[in-house]
Short mmCIF file of C-alpha atoms and ligand atoms in Angstrom, two decimals:
data_model
loop_
_atom_site.label_atom_id
_atom_site.label_comp_id
_atom_site.label_asym_id
_atom_site.label_seq_id
_atom_site.Cartn_x
_atom_site.Cartn_y
_atom_site.Cartn_z
CA MET A 6 67.57 -132.00 -62.57
CA SER A 7 64.78 -133.18 -60.34
CA GLU A 8 61.28 -131.85 -60.90
CA GLU A 9 60.49 -128.50 -59.30
CA LYS A 10 59.33 -128.78 -55.74
CA SER A 11 56.33 -126.78 -54.68
CA ILE A 12 56.68 -123.36 -53.14
CA LEU A 13 56.66 -123.22 -49.35
CA LEU A 14 57.40 -119.57 -48.68
CA GLU A 15 56.74 -116.65 -50.95
CA MET A 16 57.64 -113.17 -49.73
CA ARG A 17 57.04 -110.46 -52.34
CA GLY A 18 57.83 -106.78 -52.41
CA ILE A 19 58.70 -106.57 -48.74
CA CYS A 20 59.43 -103.03 -47.55
CA LYS A 21 60.49 -101.87 -44.12
CA SER A 22 61.76 -98.55 -42.83
CA PHE A 23 62.99 -97.62 -39.42
CA ILE A 24 63.49 -94.00 -38.43
CA GLY A 25 66.20 -92.79 -40.78
CA VAL A 26 66.90 -96.23 -42.30
CA ASN A 27 65.26 -97.75 -45.33
CA ALA A 28 66.10 -101.33 -44.38
CA LEU A 29 64.18 -103.22 -47.10
CA LYS A 30 63.13 -101.77 -50.43
CA GLY A 31 60.88 -104.30 -52.13
CA VAL A 32 62.54 -107.63 -51.42
CA ASP A 33 61.42 -111.06 -52.68
CA LEU A 34 62.26 -114.38 -51.09
CA VAL A 35 60.86 -117.58 -52.51
CA VAL A 36 61.75 -120.88 -50.86
CA ARG A 37 60.58 -124.31 -52.00
CA GLU A 38 59.84 -127.33 -49.82
CA GLY A 39 62.96 -129.10 -48.59
CA GLU A 40 65.24 -126.53 -50.19
CA VAL A 41 68.39 -125.15 -48.56
CA HIS A 42 68.29 -121.48 -49.47
CA ALA A 43 71.12 -119.05 -48.74
CA LEU A 44 70.30 -115.43 -47.94
CA GLU A 45 73.37 -113.32 -48.58
CA GLY A 46 74.54 -109.74 -48.35
CA GLU A 47 77.03 -107.60 -46.53
CA ASN A 48 76.42 -106.40 -43.01
CA GLY A 49 73.41 -104.15 -42.85
CA ALA A 50 72.00 -105.49 -46.13
CA GLY A 51 68.70 -106.33 -44.41
CA LYS A 52 68.91 -110.11 -43.96
CA SER A 53 67.98 -110.19 -40.30
CA VAL A 54 65.20 -107.65 -40.72
CA LEU A 55 63.68 -109.77 -43.48
CA ILE A 56 63.80 -112.82 -41.19
CA LYS A 57 62.33 -110.84 -38.31
CA ILE A 58 59.43 -109.79 -40.52
CA LEU A 59 58.82 -113.39 -41.48
CA THR A 60 58.91 -114.57 -37.87
CA GLY A 61 56.60 -111.84 -36.58
CA LEU A 62 59.20 -109.85 -34.64
CA HIS A 63 58.78 -106.85 -36.95
CA GLN A 64 55.79 -105.75 -39.00
CA ARG A 65 56.31 -104.96 -42.68
CA ASP A 66 55.35 -101.62 -44.26
CA ALA A 67 54.42 -103.25 -47.57
CA GLY A 68 54.52 -106.58 -49.38
CA THR A 69 52.87 -109.97 -49.08
CA ILE A 70 53.84 -113.23 -47.43
CA ARG A 71 52.45 -116.64 -48.32
CA PHE A 72 53.46 -119.67 -46.30
CA ALA A 73 52.34 -123.26 -46.88
CA GLY A 74 49.56 -122.14 -49.18
CA HIS A 75 48.13 -119.33 -47.06
CA GLU A 76 48.52 -115.60 -46.95
CA VAL A 77 50.08 -114.89 -43.52
CA SER A 78 50.96 -111.95 -41.30
CA PHE A 79 52.46 -113.22 -38.09
CA THR A 80 52.32 -110.78 -35.23
CA SER A 81 54.46 -112.82 -32.86
CA PRO A 82 57.23 -115.44 -33.05
CA ALA A 83 54.90 -117.90 -31.32
CA GLN A 84 52.44 -117.62 -34.20
CA ALA A 85 55.17 -118.20 -36.75
CA GLN A 86 56.39 -121.20 -34.79
CA ALA A 87 52.91 -122.64 -34.60
CA ALA A 88 52.78 -122.44 -38.39
CA GLY A 89 56.05 -124.38 -38.66
CA ILE A 90 58.70 -121.66 -38.92
CA GLN A 91 61.57 -122.25 -36.52
CA PRO A 92 64.41 -119.78 -36.17
CA ILE A 93 67.66 -121.03 -34.62
CA TYR A 94 69.46 -118.13 -33.05
CA GLN A 95 73.20 -117.75 -32.85
CA GLU A 96 72.95 -116.61 -29.27
CA LEU A 97 70.72 -119.43 -28.11
CA ASN A 98 68.06 -118.67 -25.58
CA THR A 99 68.85 -121.48 -23.22
CA ALA A 100 68.48 -121.80 -19.49
CA PRO A 101 72.07 -122.89 -18.81
CA CYS A 102 71.43 -124.59 -15.46
CA LEU A 103 68.51 -126.67 -16.66
CA SER A 104 69.09 -130.05 -18.23
CA ILE A 105 69.16 -130.68 -21.94
CA ALA A 106 65.75 -132.35 -21.77
CA GLU A 107 64.25 -129.52 -19.70
CA ASN A 108 65.51 -126.99 -22.22
CA MET A 109 64.05 -128.98 -25.07
CA PHE A 110 60.59 -128.91 -23.52
CA LEU A 111 60.74 -125.45 -22.01
CA GLY A 112 57.28 -123.90 -22.30
CA ASN A 113 56.05 -127.14 -23.75
CA GLU A 114 56.33 -129.40 -20.71
CA ILE A 115 55.05 -132.95 -20.71
CA LYS A 116 52.77 -133.27 -17.69
CA LYS A 117 51.17 -136.12 -15.80
CA LYS A 118 47.47 -136.19 -15.06
CA SER A 119 48.30 -134.77 -11.64
CA GLY A 120 49.71 -131.65 -13.32
CA PHE A 121 53.29 -132.39 -12.35
CA ILE A 122 56.00 -132.67 -14.98
CA ASP A 123 56.50 -136.23 -16.17
CA TRP A 124 60.30 -136.45 -15.96
CA LYS A 125 60.56 -139.99 -17.15
CA GLU A 126 58.59 -139.27 -20.28
CA THR A 127 60.37 -135.93 -20.82
CA ASN A 128 63.78 -137.58 -20.76
CA ARG A 129 62.63 -140.49 -22.90
CA ARG A 130 61.15 -138.19 -25.56
CA ALA A 131 64.22 -135.93 -25.51
CA LYS A 132 66.52 -138.89 -26.06
CA GLU A 133 64.35 -140.16 -28.88
CA ILE A 134 64.30 -136.79 -30.67
CA LEU A 135 68.08 -136.46 -30.48
CA LYS A 136 68.62 -140.03 -31.56
CA ASP A 137 66.86 -139.20 -34.78
CA PHE A 138 69.82 -136.91 -35.53
CA ASN A 139 72.42 -139.37 -34.22
CA ILE A 140 73.05 -137.20 -31.19
CA ASP A 141 73.83 -139.44 -28.28
CA VAL A 142 74.07 -137.48 -25.03
CA ASP A 143 72.89 -137.82 -21.47
CA VAL A 144 69.83 -135.56 -21.61
CA THR A 145 69.84 -135.02 -17.84
CA ARG A 146 73.13 -133.09 -18.03
CA PRO A 147 72.94 -129.29 -17.81
CA ILE A 148 72.76 -127.86 -21.33
CA SER A 149 75.69 -125.57 -20.55
CA THR A 150 77.96 -128.63 -20.62
CA LEU A 151 77.45 -128.91 -24.38
CA SER A 152 79.53 -127.02 -26.95
CA ALA A 153 77.93 -124.15 -28.84
CA ALA A 154 77.55 -126.38 -31.87
CA MET A 155 75.89 -129.17 -29.92
CA GLN A 156 73.50 -126.68 -28.38
CA GLN A 157 72.59 -125.51 -31.87
CA MET A 158 72.00 -129.08 -32.94
CA VAL A 159 69.81 -129.78 -29.93
CA ALA A 160 67.84 -126.65 -30.79
CA ILE A 161 67.41 -127.82 -34.36
CA ALA A 162 66.34 -131.32 -33.35
CA THR A 163 63.83 -129.82 -30.93
CA ALA A 164 62.50 -127.47 -33.58
CA VAL A 165 62.05 -130.32 -35.99
CA SER A 166 60.18 -132.39 -33.42
CA GLN A 167 57.70 -129.52 -33.22
CA ASP A 168 56.61 -130.00 -36.81
CA ALA A 169 58.90 -127.48 -38.47
CA LYS A 170 58.48 -126.89 -42.17
CA LEU A 171 61.13 -124.20 -42.36
CA VAL A 172 64.23 -123.80 -40.19
CA ILE A 173 66.08 -120.49 -40.27
CA MET A 174 69.74 -120.23 -39.35
CA ASP A 175 70.88 -116.62 -39.10
CA GLU A 176 74.69 -116.73 -38.87
CA ALA A 177 74.42 -119.87 -36.79
CA THR A 178 77.86 -121.08 -37.85
CA SER A 179 79.83 -117.91 -37.23
CA SER A 180 81.07 -118.90 -33.78
CA LEU A 181 81.74 -122.54 -34.59
CA ASP A 182 85.00 -124.21 -35.54
CA ASP A 183 85.42 -126.21 -38.75
CA LYS A 184 84.56 -129.55 -37.22
CA GLU A 185 81.45 -128.18 -35.56
CA VAL A 186 80.42 -126.52 -38.80
CA SER A 187 80.71 -129.80 -40.62
CA SER A 188 78.47 -131.59 -38.08
CA LEU A 189 75.95 -128.81 -38.43
CA MET A 190 76.07 -129.23 -42.21
CA ASP A 191 75.24 -132.90 -41.76
CA ILE A 192 72.19 -131.89 -39.74
CA VAL A 193 71.12 -129.49 -42.48
CA ARG A 194 71.37 -132.34 -44.98
CA GLN A 195 69.19 -134.45 -42.73
CA LEU A 196 66.60 -131.69 -42.59
CA GLN A 197 66.59 -131.60 -46.35
CA ALA A 198 66.05 -135.35 -46.43
CA LYS A 199 63.02 -134.86 -44.20
CA ASN A 200 61.72 -132.29 -46.71
CA ILE A 201 62.22 -129.43 -44.26
CA ALA A 202 63.37 -126.22 -45.91
CA VAL A 203 66.26 -124.21 -44.50
CA ILE A 204 67.10 -120.52 -44.86
CA PHE A 205 70.81 -120.28 -44.28
CA ILE A 206 72.63 -117.03 -43.56
CA THR A 207 76.41 -117.19 -43.36
CA HIS A 208 79.48 -115.12 -44.10
CA ARG A 209 81.43 -118.18 -45.16
CA LEU A 210 80.79 -118.48 -48.83
CA ASN A 211 82.20 -122.00 -49.02
CA GLU A 212 79.29 -123.19 -46.89
CA ILE A 213 76.86 -121.91 -49.50
CA TYR A 214 78.57 -123.91 -52.21
CA GLU A 215 78.62 -126.94 -49.99
CA ILE A 216 74.95 -127.20 -49.07
CA CYS A 217 72.72 -124.57 -50.64
CA GLU A 218 70.69 -124.96 -53.82
CA LYS A 219 69.52 -121.38 -54.19
CA VAL A 220 70.82 -118.04 -53.07
CA THR A 221 68.93 -114.77 -52.68
CA ILE A 222 71.16 -111.71 -52.54
CA LEU A 223 70.45 -108.37 -50.85
CA LYS A 224 72.47 -105.20 -51.07
CA ASP A 225 71.63 -102.19 -48.87
CA GLY A 226 68.01 -103.31 -48.60
CA GLU A 227 67.64 -103.90 -52.35
CA TYR A 228 66.78 -107.22 -53.93
CA MET A 229 69.67 -108.32 -56.18
CA GLY A 230 68.02 -111.51 -57.40
CA CYS A 231 67.70 -115.22 -56.69
CA TYR A 232 70.07 -117.69 -58.35
CA ASP A 233 70.87 -121.36 -58.64
CA VAL A 234 74.05 -121.76 -56.62
CA ALA A 235 75.43 -124.21 -59.17
CA GLU A 236 75.15 -121.54 -61.86
CA LEU A 237 76.63 -118.64 -59.94
CA ASP A 238 80.39 -118.69 -59.48
CA LYS A 239 81.96 -117.16 -56.43
CA LEU A 240 83.18 -114.09 -58.25
CA SER A 241 79.68 -113.25 -59.51
CA LEU A 242 78.20 -113.92 -56.09
CA ILE A 243 80.65 -111.57 -54.37
CA SER A 244 80.24 -108.94 -57.09
CA LYS A 245 76.47 -108.94 -56.57
CA MET A 246 76.88 -108.73 -52.81
CA ILE A 247 79.21 -105.75 -52.89
CA GLY A 248 77.53 -104.15 -55.90
CA ARG A 249 80.62 -103.87 -58.08
CA ASP A 250 83.00 -106.08 -60.01
CA ALA A 251 85.03 -108.02 -57.46
CA SER A 252 87.51 -109.60 -59.88
CA SER A 253 90.44 -107.38 -58.94
CA ILE A 254 90.00 -108.44 -55.31
CA VAL A 255 89.05 -112.08 -55.81
CA ASN A 256 91.88 -112.64 -58.27
CA PHE A 257 94.29 -110.69 -56.12
CA ARG A 258 97.58 -112.39 -55.46
CA LYS A 259 100.32 -110.75 -53.46
CA GLU A 260 103.33 -109.93 -55.55
CA PHE A 261 106.38 -111.50 -54.06
CA ASN A 262 108.57 -108.89 -52.45
CA GLU A 263 112.08 -109.45 -53.89
CA ASP A 264 113.66 -107.44 -51.09
CA LEU A 265 112.71 -110.16 -48.65
CA LYS A 266 115.48 -112.37 -50.02
CA ASN A 267 118.05 -110.08 -48.43
CA SER A 268 115.97 -109.11 -45.47
CA THR A 269 117.03 -109.87 -41.92
CA ALA A 270 114.97 -111.79 -39.43
CA ILE A 271 113.13 -109.58 -36.97
CA CYS A 272 112.07 -112.56 -34.94
CA GLU A 273 113.26 -116.12 -34.61
CA PHE A 274 111.85 -119.15 -32.82
CA LYS A 275 114.48 -121.81 -32.04
CA LYS A 276 113.03 -125.11 -30.87
CA VAL A 277 110.45 -123.41 -28.70
CA SER A 278 108.34 -125.56 -26.37
CA ASP A 279 105.72 -124.42 -23.93
CA GLY A 280 105.50 -127.76 -22.16
CA ASP A 281 102.13 -128.29 -23.76
CA LYS A 282 101.07 -127.82 -27.39
CA LEU A 283 104.36 -126.40 -28.70
CA LYS A 284 106.95 -129.12 -29.15
CA GLY A 285 110.10 -127.44 -30.40
CA VAL A 286 108.92 -125.14 -33.15
CA SER A 287 111.47 -123.20 -35.20
CA PHE A 288 110.97 -120.47 -37.80
CA GLU A 289 112.06 -116.99 -38.78
CA LEU A 290 110.01 -113.92 -39.49
CA ASN A 291 111.56 -111.31 -41.76
CA LYS A 292 111.09 -107.59 -41.80
CA GLY A 293 108.16 -106.53 -43.96
CA GLU A 294 107.10 -110.12 -44.55
CA VAL A 295 103.63 -111.63 -44.39
CA LEU A 296 104.17 -115.06 -42.89
CA GLY A 297 101.22 -117.45 -42.87
CA LEU A 298 100.79 -120.24 -40.35
CA ALA A 299 98.81 -123.16 -41.74
CA GLY A 300 97.75 -126.34 -40.02
CA LEU A 301 94.80 -128.21 -38.68
CA LEU A 302 92.78 -127.09 -35.72
CA GLY A 303 94.85 -127.60 -32.59
CA ALA A 304 98.15 -127.76 -34.50
CA GLY A 305 99.60 -125.05 -32.26
CA ARG A 306 99.18 -121.93 -34.36
CA THR A 307 97.42 -119.89 -31.69
CA GLU A 308 100.00 -121.14 -29.17
CA ILE A 309 102.81 -119.72 -31.33
CA ALA A 310 101.00 -116.39 -31.29
CA ASN A 311 100.61 -116.56 -27.52
CA ALA A 312 104.25 -117.51 -26.98
CA LEU A 313 105.46 -114.53 -29.01
CA PHE A 314 103.02 -112.18 -27.31
CA GLY A 315 104.10 -113.08 -23.80
CA CYS A 316 100.85 -114.86 -22.93
CA SER A 317 102.41 -118.23 -22.24
CA LYS A 318 105.50 -119.55 -20.54
CA ILE A 319 108.31 -120.90 -22.66
CA GLU A 320 109.84 -124.02 -21.17
CA SER A 321 112.69 -124.57 -23.55
CA GLY A 322 114.15 -123.11 -26.70
CA GLU A 323 114.78 -119.49 -27.60
CA VAL A 324 112.68 -116.63 -28.88
CA ILE A 325 114.86 -113.96 -30.43
CA VAL A 326 113.41 -110.55 -31.23
CA LYS A 327 115.49 -107.94 -33.05
CA GLY A 328 118.67 -109.85 -32.32
CA THR A 329 118.23 -110.41 -28.59
CA GLU A 330 116.83 -113.39 -26.77
CA VAL A 331 113.66 -112.40 -24.94
CA LYS A 332 111.81 -113.96 -22.05
CA TYR A 333 108.53 -112.11 -21.91
CA ARG A 334 106.76 -112.41 -18.62
CA SER A 335 103.68 -110.55 -19.73
CA VAL A 336 101.95 -108.91 -22.62
CA ASN A 337 103.45 -105.60 -21.55
CA ASP A 338 106.94 -106.92 -22.27
CA ALA A 339 105.86 -107.84 -25.78
CA LEU A 340 104.17 -104.48 -26.30
CA ARG A 341 107.39 -102.72 -25.27
CA ASP A 342 109.14 -104.58 -28.09
CA LYS A 343 106.39 -103.35 -30.41
CA ILE A 344 104.69 -106.70 -30.91
CA ILE A 345 100.93 -106.78 -31.00
CA LEU A 346 98.32 -109.51 -31.26
CA CYS A 347 94.76 -109.37 -32.57
CA PRO A 348 93.34 -112.51 -31.00
CA GLU A 349 91.15 -115.19 -32.51
CA GLU A 350 88.35 -114.84 -29.98
CA ARG A 351 87.67 -111.21 -30.69
CA LYS A 352 84.50 -111.01 -28.63
CA ARG A 353 85.96 -112.71 -25.59
CA ASP A 354 89.51 -111.41 -25.58
CA ALA A 355 89.64 -108.06 -27.29
CA VAL A 356 86.41 -106.10 -27.55
CA PHE A 357 85.16 -104.09 -24.58
CA PRO A 358 81.53 -103.91 -25.70
CA ASP A 359 80.32 -101.16 -23.38
CA MET A 360 83.16 -98.81 -24.17
CA SER A 361 83.30 -96.39 -27.07
CA ILE A 362 85.20 -97.01 -30.27
CA LYS A 363 87.56 -94.25 -29.18
CA ASP A 364 88.42 -95.90 -25.87
CA ASN A 365 88.69 -99.32 -27.46
CA ILE A 366 91.17 -98.05 -30.03
CA THR A 367 93.39 -96.02 -27.73
CA MET A 368 93.42 -98.21 -24.64
CA SER A 369 96.95 -99.49 -25.13
CA ILE A 370 98.51 -96.05 -25.75
CA LEU A 371 96.88 -94.06 -22.96
CA LYS A 372 100.25 -93.50 -21.32
CA GLU A 373 101.76 -92.15 -24.51
CA ILE A 374 98.95 -89.66 -25.03
CA SER A 375 98.71 -88.46 -21.45
CA LYS A 376 100.41 -85.46 -19.87
CA CYS A 377 100.76 -85.29 -16.08
CA GLY A 378 98.25 -88.11 -15.75
CA PHE A 379 95.59 -86.47 -17.94
CA ILE A 380 94.66 -87.83 -21.32
CA ASP A 381 95.31 -85.35 -24.11
CA ARG A 382 91.75 -85.48 -25.49
CA LYS A 383 92.62 -83.61 -28.64
CA ARG A 384 95.46 -85.97 -29.50
CA GLN A 385 93.24 -88.96 -28.68
CA GLU A 386 90.54 -87.72 -31.01
CA GLU A 387 93.04 -87.06 -33.80
CA ILE A 388 94.36 -90.60 -33.56
CA VAL A 389 90.88 -92.12 -33.52
CA GLU A 390 89.79 -90.03 -36.51
CA GLU A 391 92.94 -91.00 -38.37
CA TYR A 392 92.24 -94.73 -37.96
CA ILE A 393 88.51 -94.47 -38.61
CA GLY A 394 89.51 -92.91 -41.93
CA LYS A 395 92.46 -95.15 -42.71
CA LEU A 396 90.65 -98.41 -41.96
CA LYS A 397 87.27 -97.20 -43.28
CA ILE A 398 85.50 -98.02 -40.02
CA LYS A 399 81.79 -97.46 -40.66
CA THR A 400 80.47 -95.39 -37.76
CA PRO A 401 78.81 -92.01 -37.27
CA SER A 402 81.45 -91.11 -34.66
CA GLY A 403 84.24 -92.39 -32.44
CA LYS A 404 81.97 -91.91 -29.46
CA GLN A 405 79.67 -94.74 -30.56
CA LEU A 406 79.80 -97.84 -28.34
CA ILE A 407 81.76 -100.55 -30.13
CA LYS A 408 79.04 -103.15 -29.53
CA PHE A 409 76.80 -101.39 -32.03
CA LEU A 410 79.25 -102.02 -34.87
CA SER A 411 79.15 -105.02 -37.18
CA GLY A 412 81.73 -107.76 -36.62
CA GLY A 413 83.91 -106.51 -39.46
CA ASN A 414 84.02 -103.00 -38.10
CA GLN A 415 84.74 -104.24 -34.59
CA GLN A 416 87.66 -106.21 -35.99
CA LYS A 417 88.97 -103.08 -37.72
CA CYS A 418 88.86 -101.27 -34.35
CA ILE A 419 90.93 -104.03 -32.77
CA ILE A 420 93.47 -103.82 -35.58
CA ALA A 421 93.47 -100.02 -35.18
CA ARG A 422 94.22 -100.50 -31.48
CA GLY A 423 97.29 -102.47 -32.44
CA LEU A 424 98.40 -100.14 -35.21
CA CYS A 425 98.27 -96.96 -33.16
CA ALA A 426 100.99 -98.47 -30.98
CA ASN A 427 103.29 -98.37 -34.06
CA PRO A 428 104.11 -102.07 -34.06
CA ASP A 429 107.04 -103.75 -35.75
CA ILE A 430 105.32 -107.12 -35.60
CA ILE A 431 101.60 -107.72 -35.79
CA ILE A 432 100.06 -111.13 -35.21
CA LEU A 433 96.60 -111.61 -36.70
CA ASP A 434 94.84 -114.74 -35.50
CA GLU A 435 91.89 -115.55 -37.79
CA PRO A 436 91.46 -111.87 -38.70
CA THR A 437 88.53 -112.44 -41.04
CA ARG A 438 86.46 -114.83 -38.94
CA GLY A 439 82.78 -113.99 -38.76
CA ILE A 440 82.95 -110.86 -40.88
CA ASP A 441 81.30 -110.07 -44.16
CA VAL A 442 82.92 -110.32 -47.55
CA GLY A 443 83.45 -106.59 -48.06
CA ALA A 444 85.19 -106.08 -44.71
CA LYS A 445 87.18 -109.27 -45.26
CA MET A 446 88.69 -107.90 -48.43
CA GLU A 447 89.45 -104.56 -46.86
CA ILE A 448 91.32 -106.31 -44.09
CA GLU A 449 93.28 -108.39 -46.59
CA MET A 450 94.26 -105.23 -48.46
CA LEU A 451 95.25 -103.64 -45.17
CA ILE A 452 97.62 -106.54 -44.48
CA GLN A 453 99.40 -105.79 -47.75
CA GLN A 454 99.63 -102.14 -46.83
CA LEU A 455 101.24 -102.99 -43.48
CA ALA A 456 103.87 -105.13 -45.16
CA LYS A 457 104.65 -102.25 -47.52
CA GLU A 458 105.23 -100.09 -44.46
CA ASN A 459 107.84 -102.66 -43.43
CA ILE A 460 105.76 -104.10 -40.60
CA SER A 461 106.11 -107.88 -40.22
CA VAL A 462 102.84 -109.77 -40.17
CA ILE A 463 102.11 -113.24 -38.83
CA MET A 464 98.81 -114.35 -40.27
CA ILE A 465 96.90 -117.33 -38.91
CA SER A 466 93.92 -118.40 -40.96
CA SER A 467 92.00 -121.58 -41.55
CA ILE A 468 90.89 -120.15 -44.86
CA LEU A 469 93.68 -121.38 -47.08
CA GLU A 470 92.57 -119.26 -49.97
CA GLU A 471 93.39 -116.22 -47.87
CA LEU A 472 96.84 -117.46 -46.98
CA ALA A 473 97.48 -118.13 -50.66
CA ARG A 474 96.41 -114.61 -51.61
CA ASP A 475 98.16 -112.67 -48.89
CA CYS A 476 101.39 -114.35 -47.80
CA ASP A 477 105.03 -114.17 -48.88
CA ARG A 478 105.70 -117.45 -47.15
CA VAL A 479 103.59 -120.08 -45.42
CA ILE A 480 104.83 -122.56 -42.85
CA ILE A 481 102.93 -125.71 -42.03
CA ILE A 482 102.48 -126.47 -38.36
CA ARG A 483 101.69 -129.93 -37.09
CA GLU A 484 101.47 -130.92 -33.44
CA GLY A 485 103.48 -127.94 -32.30
CA GLU A 486 106.28 -128.26 -34.84
CA GLU A 487 107.13 -126.69 -38.15
CA VAL A 488 106.95 -129.44 -40.79
CA GLY A 489 107.02 -127.65 -44.10
CA GLU A 490 107.33 -124.36 -45.91
CA LEU A 491 105.94 -122.85 -49.11
CA LEU A 492 107.44 -119.81 -50.79
CA SER A 493 105.87 -117.16 -53.02
CA GLU A 494 104.56 -118.86 -56.19
CA GLU A 495 104.41 -122.25 -54.50
CA ILE A 496 101.74 -120.97 -52.15
CA THR A 497 98.43 -122.18 -53.53
CA GLU A 498 95.41 -123.55 -51.75
CA ASP A 499 96.07 -127.01 -53.22
CA ASN A 500 99.73 -127.01 -52.22
CA ILE A 501 98.88 -126.03 -48.67
CA ILE A 502 96.29 -128.81 -48.42
CA GLN A 503 98.76 -131.28 -49.83
CA ARG A 504 101.49 -130.27 -47.39
CA ILE A 505 99.11 -130.48 -44.46
CA SER A 506 97.94 -133.95 -45.44
CA GLU A 507 101.51 -135.12 -46.14
CA ALA A 508 102.47 -133.87 -42.71
CA HIS A 509 99.71 -135.92 -41.17
CA ALA A 510 100.70 -139.03 -43.04
CA MET A 511 104.24 -138.76 -41.63
N1 ADP B 610 65.35 -102.27 -34.78
C1 ADP B 610 65.97 -101.48 -35.66
N2 ADP B 610 65.86 -100.14 -35.61
C2 ADP B 610 66.47 -99.34 -36.50
N3 ADP B 610 67.25 -99.79 -37.50
C3 ADP B 610 67.42 -101.12 -37.62
C4 ADP B 610 66.80 -102.03 -36.70
N4 ADP B 610 67.15 -103.30 -37.06
C5 ADP B 610 67.95 -103.17 -38.15
N5 ADP B 610 68.11 -101.87 -38.47
C6 ADP B 610 68.88 -101.36 -39.63
O1 ADP B 610 68.41 -102.01 -40.78
C7 ADP B 610 69.49 -102.31 -41.67
C8 ADP B 610 69.52 -103.81 -41.96
O2 ADP B 610 69.93 -104.50 -40.79
P1 ADP B 610 70.05 -106.07 -40.68
O3 ADP B 610 68.86 -106.70 -41.28
O4 ADP B 610 70.34 -106.39 -39.27
O5 ADP B 610 71.32 -106.39 -41.58
P2 ADP B 610 72.04 -107.80 -41.83
O6 ADP B 610 71.92 -108.03 -43.30
O7 ADP B 610 73.46 -107.58 -41.45
O8 ADP B 610 71.35 -108.83 -41.01
C9 ADP B 610 70.73 -101.79 -41.01
O9 ADP B 610 71.01 -100.53 -41.53
C10 ADP B 610 70.35 -101.72 -39.56
O10 ADP B 610 71.10 -100.73 -38.90
MG1 MG B 611 72.05 -110.07 -39.49
#
């Protein structure tokens, strides 16, 4: 091991209460120079509040903070930034119409003697800063033309150019795809090489094992300790996060359902093409089966979901549902056949943020629960209560606006919306993306429950571990075609990886 680096940040005994919520109960966070430090905990554990106290957005009730050798108490984010603490927000505060360079120097403009902005110098400096991170873009383009990940990277490069000693990434990777995540990881490594420390908050535990040296764990505002990542296996990490032994869940493996051998197909794809990404894909889905779709990004998994759910046009081939060929012209046709989809882009495609949980859950069954054009409020409430209980949705009431729930609880509401329509087939596209480890496991257990109730599940996930735990069968999709299949015991993370790479070598 290398010699211990000196301490950069030392937060001790931090306490913070809001009305009715004891958000932090004596939390420590000690980060060394150039260290990548994970801050972990379920939703509501207090991670963001701790960061907001550090960056001067909230004031602490008790505790001390030392940064770069001095006792500090920032009263505004600007003060914290001036000291070298740079938070990178998930929802970046950019001015979308302004250029990349303008955004980089917003509030910090380079001016000529005359007082006017020196555009030539601004663009030159911007280019230079980005080049340092191997980002080669035209800095005069509007920033909105960059992907979310690139915008994050620009923000990081900018932060670093302003003498950052500590960069904080609070769930910065949750909306990124795998490739974008990996470029962001490279940037984090570069920060480390420049001796800049990083506090990294993520729900994807693999990322912690990939780049973090230390992890501090919070649970319901309590400090659960700080550990060397190399010495804390995943099971122990999860157990500390959820506050109980997680082995039964982590070591869970679906028992193969013997009945499936004699089961009939509820749905069949025969050489289905959509004239675009799908190029003649064929497979069967059996009753009560959990079928996983594995493949690289862009392999056509989401397109299969869309084709079955009536969201895309089928150019050739046949989709057979319950023995009859179907040609869905809209989502309503699919719903009538009791097929539902919980989409990948939950925020964009499924959640109505300014509506209540109740209205979000029951929106697709309003007709069924209405009499003479009036919603049967009592029935509606019964249904909502039933699903809040069944799916353990954490909320004070069904009247709460859905936007105030954590990602995991929002996802449960979207699944509840599907389930209250009594589906025969449910398609879950990346059901655990962006949600915390506790909610993730609850959703995985729910999938098993659905299969037991004889509902057929199509599960799309880029987390192969999940497919291996939860599926009866996994098919490998490559460039819009089915190129392989794994059954029951064969389904392991390694086997899936191997099949995917074999498929790509073909
Ligand atoms: N401004 C606020 N007012 C009241 N309660 C808050 C506020 N910010 C956070 N909380 C509460 O503090 C707790 C910790 O929240 P937070 O730090 O956001 O959790 P997370 O670990 O998911 O980032 C939660 O119970 C949350 O509801
Ligand atoms: Mg948070």
